[in-house]
Coordinates of C-alpha atoms and ligand atoms in Angstrom, one line a residue:
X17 CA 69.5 110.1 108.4
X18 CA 65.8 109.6 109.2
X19 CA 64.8 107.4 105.9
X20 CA 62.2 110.0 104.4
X21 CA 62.0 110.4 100.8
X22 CA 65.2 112.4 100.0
X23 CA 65.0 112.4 96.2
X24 CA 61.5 113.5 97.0
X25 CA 59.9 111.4 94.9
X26 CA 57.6 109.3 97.6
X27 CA 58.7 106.4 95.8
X28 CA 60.5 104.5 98.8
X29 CA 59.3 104.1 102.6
X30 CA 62.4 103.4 104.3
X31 CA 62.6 101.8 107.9
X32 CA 64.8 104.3 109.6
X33 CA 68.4 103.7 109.8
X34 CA 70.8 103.3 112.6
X35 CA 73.6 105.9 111.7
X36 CA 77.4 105.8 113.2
X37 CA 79.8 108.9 112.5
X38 CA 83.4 107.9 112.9
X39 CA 85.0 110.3 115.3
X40 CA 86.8 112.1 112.9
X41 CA 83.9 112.1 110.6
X42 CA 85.9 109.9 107.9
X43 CA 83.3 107.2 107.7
X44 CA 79.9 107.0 108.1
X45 CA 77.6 103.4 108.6
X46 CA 74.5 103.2 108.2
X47 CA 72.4 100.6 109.1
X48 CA 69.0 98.8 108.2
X49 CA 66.8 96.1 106.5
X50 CA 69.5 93.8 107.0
X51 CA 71.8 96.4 104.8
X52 CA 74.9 97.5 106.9
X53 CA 76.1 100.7 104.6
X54 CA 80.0 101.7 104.9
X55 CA 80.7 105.3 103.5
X56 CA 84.2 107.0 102.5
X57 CA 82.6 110.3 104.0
X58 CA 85.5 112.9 102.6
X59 CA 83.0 114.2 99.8
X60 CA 85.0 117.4 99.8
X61 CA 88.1 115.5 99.1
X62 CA 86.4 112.8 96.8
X63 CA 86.9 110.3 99.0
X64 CA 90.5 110.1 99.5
X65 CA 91.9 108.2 101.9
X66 CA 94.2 109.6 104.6
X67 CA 95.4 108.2 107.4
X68 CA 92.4 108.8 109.8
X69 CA 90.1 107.6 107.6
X70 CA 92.4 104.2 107.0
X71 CA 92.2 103.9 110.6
X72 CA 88.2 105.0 111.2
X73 CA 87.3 102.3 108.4
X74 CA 89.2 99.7 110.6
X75 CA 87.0 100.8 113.1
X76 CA 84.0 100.7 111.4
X77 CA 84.4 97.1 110.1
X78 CA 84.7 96.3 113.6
X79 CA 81.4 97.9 114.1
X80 CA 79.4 95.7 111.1
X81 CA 81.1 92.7 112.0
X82 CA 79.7 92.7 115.6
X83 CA 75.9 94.3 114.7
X84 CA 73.2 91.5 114.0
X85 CA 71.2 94.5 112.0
X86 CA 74.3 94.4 109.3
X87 CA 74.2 90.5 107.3
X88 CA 75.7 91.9 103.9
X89 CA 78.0 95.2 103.7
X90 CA 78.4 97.6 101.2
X91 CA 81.1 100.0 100.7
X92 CA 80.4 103.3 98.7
X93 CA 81.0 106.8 98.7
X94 CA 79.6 110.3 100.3
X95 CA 78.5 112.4 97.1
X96 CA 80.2 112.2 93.6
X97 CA 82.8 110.0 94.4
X98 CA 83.8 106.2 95.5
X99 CA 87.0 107.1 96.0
X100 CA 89.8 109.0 94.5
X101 CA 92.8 106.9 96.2
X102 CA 95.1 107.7 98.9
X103 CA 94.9 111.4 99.8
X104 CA 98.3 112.8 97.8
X105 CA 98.6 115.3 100.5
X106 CA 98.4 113.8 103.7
X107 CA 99.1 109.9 102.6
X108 CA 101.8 111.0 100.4
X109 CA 103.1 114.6 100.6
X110 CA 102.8 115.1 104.7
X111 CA 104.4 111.4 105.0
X112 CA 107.2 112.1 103.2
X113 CA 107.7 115.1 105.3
X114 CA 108.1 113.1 108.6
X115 CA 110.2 110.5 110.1
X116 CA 110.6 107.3 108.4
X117 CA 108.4 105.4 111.2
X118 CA 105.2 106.9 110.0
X119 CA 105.6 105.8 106.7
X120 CA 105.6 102.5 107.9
X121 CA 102.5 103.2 110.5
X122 CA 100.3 104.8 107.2
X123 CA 101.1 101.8 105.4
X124 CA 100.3 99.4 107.7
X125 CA 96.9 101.2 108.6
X126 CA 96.0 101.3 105.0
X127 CA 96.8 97.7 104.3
X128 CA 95.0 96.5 107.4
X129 CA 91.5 97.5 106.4
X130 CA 91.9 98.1 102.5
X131 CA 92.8 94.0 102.0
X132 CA 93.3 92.2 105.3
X133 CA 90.4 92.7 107.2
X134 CA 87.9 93.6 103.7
X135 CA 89.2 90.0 101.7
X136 CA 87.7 87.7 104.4
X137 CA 85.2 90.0 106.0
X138 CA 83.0 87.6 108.0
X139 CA 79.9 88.8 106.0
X140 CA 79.6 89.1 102.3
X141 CA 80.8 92.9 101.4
X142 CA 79.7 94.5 97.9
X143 CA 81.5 97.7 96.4
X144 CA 78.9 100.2 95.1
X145 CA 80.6 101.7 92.7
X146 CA 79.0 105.6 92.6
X147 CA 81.6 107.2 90.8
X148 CA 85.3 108.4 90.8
X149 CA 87.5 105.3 92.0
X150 CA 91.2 105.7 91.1
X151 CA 94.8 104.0 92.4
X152 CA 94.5 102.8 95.8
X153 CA 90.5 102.5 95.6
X154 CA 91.3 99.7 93.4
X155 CA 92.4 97.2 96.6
X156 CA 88.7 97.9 98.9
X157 CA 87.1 97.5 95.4
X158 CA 88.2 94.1 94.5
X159 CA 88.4 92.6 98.0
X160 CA 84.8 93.1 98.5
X161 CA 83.3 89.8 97.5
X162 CA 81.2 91.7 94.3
X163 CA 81.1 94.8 92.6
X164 CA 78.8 96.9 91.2
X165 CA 79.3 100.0 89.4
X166 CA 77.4 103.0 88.2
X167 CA 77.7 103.0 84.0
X168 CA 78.9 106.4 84.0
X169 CA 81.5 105.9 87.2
X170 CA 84.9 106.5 86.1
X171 CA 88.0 104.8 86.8
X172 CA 91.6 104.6 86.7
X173 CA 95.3 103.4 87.5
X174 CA 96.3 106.8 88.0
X175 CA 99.5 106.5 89.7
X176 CA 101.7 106.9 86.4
X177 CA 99.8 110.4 85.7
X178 CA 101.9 112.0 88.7
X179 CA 104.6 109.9 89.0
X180 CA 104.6 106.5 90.7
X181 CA 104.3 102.7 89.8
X182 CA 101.1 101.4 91.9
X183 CA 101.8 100.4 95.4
X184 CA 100.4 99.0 98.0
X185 CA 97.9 95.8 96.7
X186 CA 96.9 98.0 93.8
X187 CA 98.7 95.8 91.1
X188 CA 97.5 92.8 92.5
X189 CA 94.2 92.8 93.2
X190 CA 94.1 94.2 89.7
X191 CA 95.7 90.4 88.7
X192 CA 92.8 88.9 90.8
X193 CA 90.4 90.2 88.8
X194 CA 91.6 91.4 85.4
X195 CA 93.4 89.9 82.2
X196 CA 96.8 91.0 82.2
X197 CA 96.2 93.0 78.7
X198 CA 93.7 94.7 80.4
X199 CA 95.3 95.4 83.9
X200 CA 99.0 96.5 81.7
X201 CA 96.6 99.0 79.7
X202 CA 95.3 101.0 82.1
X203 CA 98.4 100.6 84.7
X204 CA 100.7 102.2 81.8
X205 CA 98.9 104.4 80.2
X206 CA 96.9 105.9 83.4
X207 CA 93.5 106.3 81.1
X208 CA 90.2 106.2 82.8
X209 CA 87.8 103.4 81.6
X210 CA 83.6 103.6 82.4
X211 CA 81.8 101.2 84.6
X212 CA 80.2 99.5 81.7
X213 CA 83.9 98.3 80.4
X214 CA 84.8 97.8 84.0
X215 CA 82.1 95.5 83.6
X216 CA 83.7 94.2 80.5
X217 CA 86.8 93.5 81.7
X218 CA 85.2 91.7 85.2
X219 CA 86.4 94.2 87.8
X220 CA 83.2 94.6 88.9
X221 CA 79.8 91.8 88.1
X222 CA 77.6 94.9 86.6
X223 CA 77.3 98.2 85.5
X224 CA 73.9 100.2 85.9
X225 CA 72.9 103.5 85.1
X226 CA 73.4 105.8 87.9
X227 CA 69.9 106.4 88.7
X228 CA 69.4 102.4 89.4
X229 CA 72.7 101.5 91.4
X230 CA 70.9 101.6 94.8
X231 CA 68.0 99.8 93.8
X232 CA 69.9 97.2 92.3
X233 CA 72.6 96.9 94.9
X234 CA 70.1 96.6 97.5
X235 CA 68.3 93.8 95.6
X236 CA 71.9 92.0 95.4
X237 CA 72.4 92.7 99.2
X238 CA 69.0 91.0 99.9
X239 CA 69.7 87.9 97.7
X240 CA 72.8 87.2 100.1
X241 CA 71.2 88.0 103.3
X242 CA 68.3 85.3 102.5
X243 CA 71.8 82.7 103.0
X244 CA 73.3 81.7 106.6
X245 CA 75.7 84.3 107.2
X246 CA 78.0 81.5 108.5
X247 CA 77.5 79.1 105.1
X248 CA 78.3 82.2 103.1
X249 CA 81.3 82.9 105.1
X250 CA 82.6 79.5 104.8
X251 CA 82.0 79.3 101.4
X252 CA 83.7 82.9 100.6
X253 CA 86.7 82.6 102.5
X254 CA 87.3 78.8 101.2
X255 CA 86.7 80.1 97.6
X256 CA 89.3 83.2 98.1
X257 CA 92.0 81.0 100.0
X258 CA 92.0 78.0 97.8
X259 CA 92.1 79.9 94.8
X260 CA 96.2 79.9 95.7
X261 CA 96.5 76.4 96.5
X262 CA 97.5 72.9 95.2
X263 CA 94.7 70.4 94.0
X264 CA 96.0 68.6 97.2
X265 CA 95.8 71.3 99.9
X266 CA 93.1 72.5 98.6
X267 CA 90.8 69.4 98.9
X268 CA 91.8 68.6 102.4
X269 CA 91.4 72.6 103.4
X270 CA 88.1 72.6 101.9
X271 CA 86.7 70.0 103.6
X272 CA 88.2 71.4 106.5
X273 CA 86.1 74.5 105.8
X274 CA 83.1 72.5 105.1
X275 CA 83.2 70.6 108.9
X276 CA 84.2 73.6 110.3
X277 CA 81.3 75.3 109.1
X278 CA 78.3 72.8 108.9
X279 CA 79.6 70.9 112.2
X280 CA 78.2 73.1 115.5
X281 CA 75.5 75.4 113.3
X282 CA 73.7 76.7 115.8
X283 CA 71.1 77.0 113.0
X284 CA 71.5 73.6 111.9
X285 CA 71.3 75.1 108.1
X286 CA 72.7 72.2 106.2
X287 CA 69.9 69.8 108.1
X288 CA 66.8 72.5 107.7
X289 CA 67.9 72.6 104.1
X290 CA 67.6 69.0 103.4
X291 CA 64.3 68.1 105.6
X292 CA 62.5 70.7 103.4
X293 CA 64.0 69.3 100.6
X294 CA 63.9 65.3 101.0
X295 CA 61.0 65.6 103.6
X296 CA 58.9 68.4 103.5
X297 CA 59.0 69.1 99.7
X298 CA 58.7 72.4 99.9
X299 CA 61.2 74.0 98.0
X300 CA 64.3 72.6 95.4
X301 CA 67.5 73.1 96.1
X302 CA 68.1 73.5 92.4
X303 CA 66.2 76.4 91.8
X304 CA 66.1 78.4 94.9
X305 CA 67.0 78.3 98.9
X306 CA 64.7 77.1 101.6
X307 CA 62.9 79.1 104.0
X308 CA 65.1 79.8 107.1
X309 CA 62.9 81.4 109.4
Ligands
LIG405 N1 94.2 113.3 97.3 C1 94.0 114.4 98.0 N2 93.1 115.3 97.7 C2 92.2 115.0 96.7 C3 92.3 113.8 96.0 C4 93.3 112.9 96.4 N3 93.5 111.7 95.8 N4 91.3 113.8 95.1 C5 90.6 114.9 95.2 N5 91.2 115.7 96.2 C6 90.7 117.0 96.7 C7 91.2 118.1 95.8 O1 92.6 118.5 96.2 C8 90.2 119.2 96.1 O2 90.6 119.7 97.4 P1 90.3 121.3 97.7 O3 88.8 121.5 97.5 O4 90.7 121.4 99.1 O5 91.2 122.0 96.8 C9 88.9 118.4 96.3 O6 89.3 117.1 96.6 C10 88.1 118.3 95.1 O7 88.9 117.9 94.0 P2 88.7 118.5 92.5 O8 89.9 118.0 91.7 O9 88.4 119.9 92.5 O10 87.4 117.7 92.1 P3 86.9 117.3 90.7 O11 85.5 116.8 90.9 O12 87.1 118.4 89.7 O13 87.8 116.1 90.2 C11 88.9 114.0 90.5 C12 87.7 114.8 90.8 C13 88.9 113.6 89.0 C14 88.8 112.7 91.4 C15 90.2 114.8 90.9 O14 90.0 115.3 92.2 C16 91.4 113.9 90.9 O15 92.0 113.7 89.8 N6 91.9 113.4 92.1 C17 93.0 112.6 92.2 C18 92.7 111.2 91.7 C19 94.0 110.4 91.8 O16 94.8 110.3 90.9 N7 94.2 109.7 93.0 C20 95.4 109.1 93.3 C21 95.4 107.7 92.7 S1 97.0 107.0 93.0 C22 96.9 106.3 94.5 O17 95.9 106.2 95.1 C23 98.1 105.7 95.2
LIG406 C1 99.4 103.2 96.4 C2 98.7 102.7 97.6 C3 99.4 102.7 98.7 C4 100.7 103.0 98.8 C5 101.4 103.5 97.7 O1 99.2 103.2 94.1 C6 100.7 103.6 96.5 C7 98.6 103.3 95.2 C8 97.6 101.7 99.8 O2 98.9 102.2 99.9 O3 101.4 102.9 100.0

């Protein structure tokens, strides 16, 4: 992609982006302004994740982890979709059809990038939600850190509609995020729900109308890339990991997290933000972050 004016409107001048295909072609990254981009890139299939794309997004994450050009990912989806689950064929159908040990491999490869490496991601992650996003989209969706979803994006546990109970983290990451009344709804009856009452129900922070999801997104992603990438790392991870913990592991883990991360800055963040502060004057904390260049 070269960053001219696609929608031909001359509206935005984008820096060109750095661009990655998976080998496969399952996933696509695109990278600039401080914005790494990770694409399911099946927009044939909706976005459905197989087994090589499971694997090519593990892959990928690798790839934004390690590039200084990426300080805030966001996952979305090649044409109409987000994503429309696991591919029924070759995740479910073609599995079936072989020996039991590739079952386990699929599995494994689709936990190991859909939770597991998304949930503590060393940067902050943000789903774009541009449309469909159905059964096993739900576990990338609510391990990214935030959300945000076209108004008109539709959604649904549809697992029930051809014949399974949700697997994999499906059921709960849906508890992370949603009341049980909620989550129960839509797991047993299989309806689709909109963005806007995906908004409603806090699976995702907003909803937009389609034509403003990028814009918006992108003025999210810059928010969080103004932050230390290692302050916001420490402060998401300890967030997401005390969450399950006693009052009393969770104090001493926090301030485990807080050393850990403030202790060895190389961009001594906590003592730039308070010489501006106390010293300087030249910004409060209160109402906005200090200048880190
Ligand atoms: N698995 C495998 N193939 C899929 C999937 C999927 N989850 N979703 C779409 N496709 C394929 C279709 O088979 C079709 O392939 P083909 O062109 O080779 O025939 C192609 O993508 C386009 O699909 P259409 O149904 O023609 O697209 P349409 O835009 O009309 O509908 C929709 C999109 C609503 C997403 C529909 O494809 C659909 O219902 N997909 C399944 C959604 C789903 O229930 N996913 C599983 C959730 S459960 C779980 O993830 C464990
Ligand atoms: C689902 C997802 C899975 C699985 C079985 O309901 C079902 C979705 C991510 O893996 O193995």
């Amino acid at each position: 992609m070269d960053g001219t004016d696609e929608d031909g409107t001359g509206a935005d001048e984008r820096p060109p982006l750095e661009v990655w295909e998976s080998p496969e072609g399952t996933v696509r990254v695109e990278i600039g302004s401080d914005i790494g981009w990770l694409l399911f890139n099946r927009p044939e299939k909706r976005n459905a994740m197989n087994p090589a794309l499971n694997a090519e997004m593990a892959q990928a994450l690798d790839l934004l982890e390690g590039h200084e050009g990426a300080r805030v990912v966001v996952l979305t989806g090649a044409g109409e979709a987000w994503s429309a689950g696991m591919d029924l064929k070759e995740y479910f159908r073609d599995v079936e059809a072989s020996p039991p040990h590739v079952e386990i491999a699929a599995r494994r490869t689709s936990a190991e990038w859909q939770w597991r490496r998304l949930i503590h991601f060393a940067k902050p992650t943000i789903a774009m939600v541009n449309g469909w996003c159905f059964g096993g989209a739900f576990t990338p969706l609510v391990c990214c850190d935030l959300a945000i979803a076209a108004e008109d994006a539709v959604f649904g546990l549809s697992e029930v509609n051809w014949g399974i109970p949700p697997g994999g983290l499906v059921s709960r990451a849906l508890a992370e995020t949603v009341p049980t009344r909620d989550a129960l709804w839509f797991i047993m009856t299989g309806e689709t729900f909109d963005g806007r009452r995906a908004a409603a129900m806090r699976l995702v922070n907003e909803a937009v109308p389609a034509d403003r999801l990028r814009a918006r997104t992108e003025e999210v992603a810059r928010l969080l890339a103004r932050h230390s990438t290692r302050v916001l790392r420490g402060a998401k991870v300890g967030f997401k990991k005390a969450r399950l913990m006693s009052w009393d592991e969770a104090e001493d883990y926090l301030y485990a997290k807080l050393d850990q991360t403030v202790l060895g800055d190389p961009e001594q963040t906590k003592q730039e933000g308070l010489r501006q502060f106390l010293d300087r004057k030249t910004y409060r904390p209160g109402l906005g972050s200090f200048d880190r260049r």
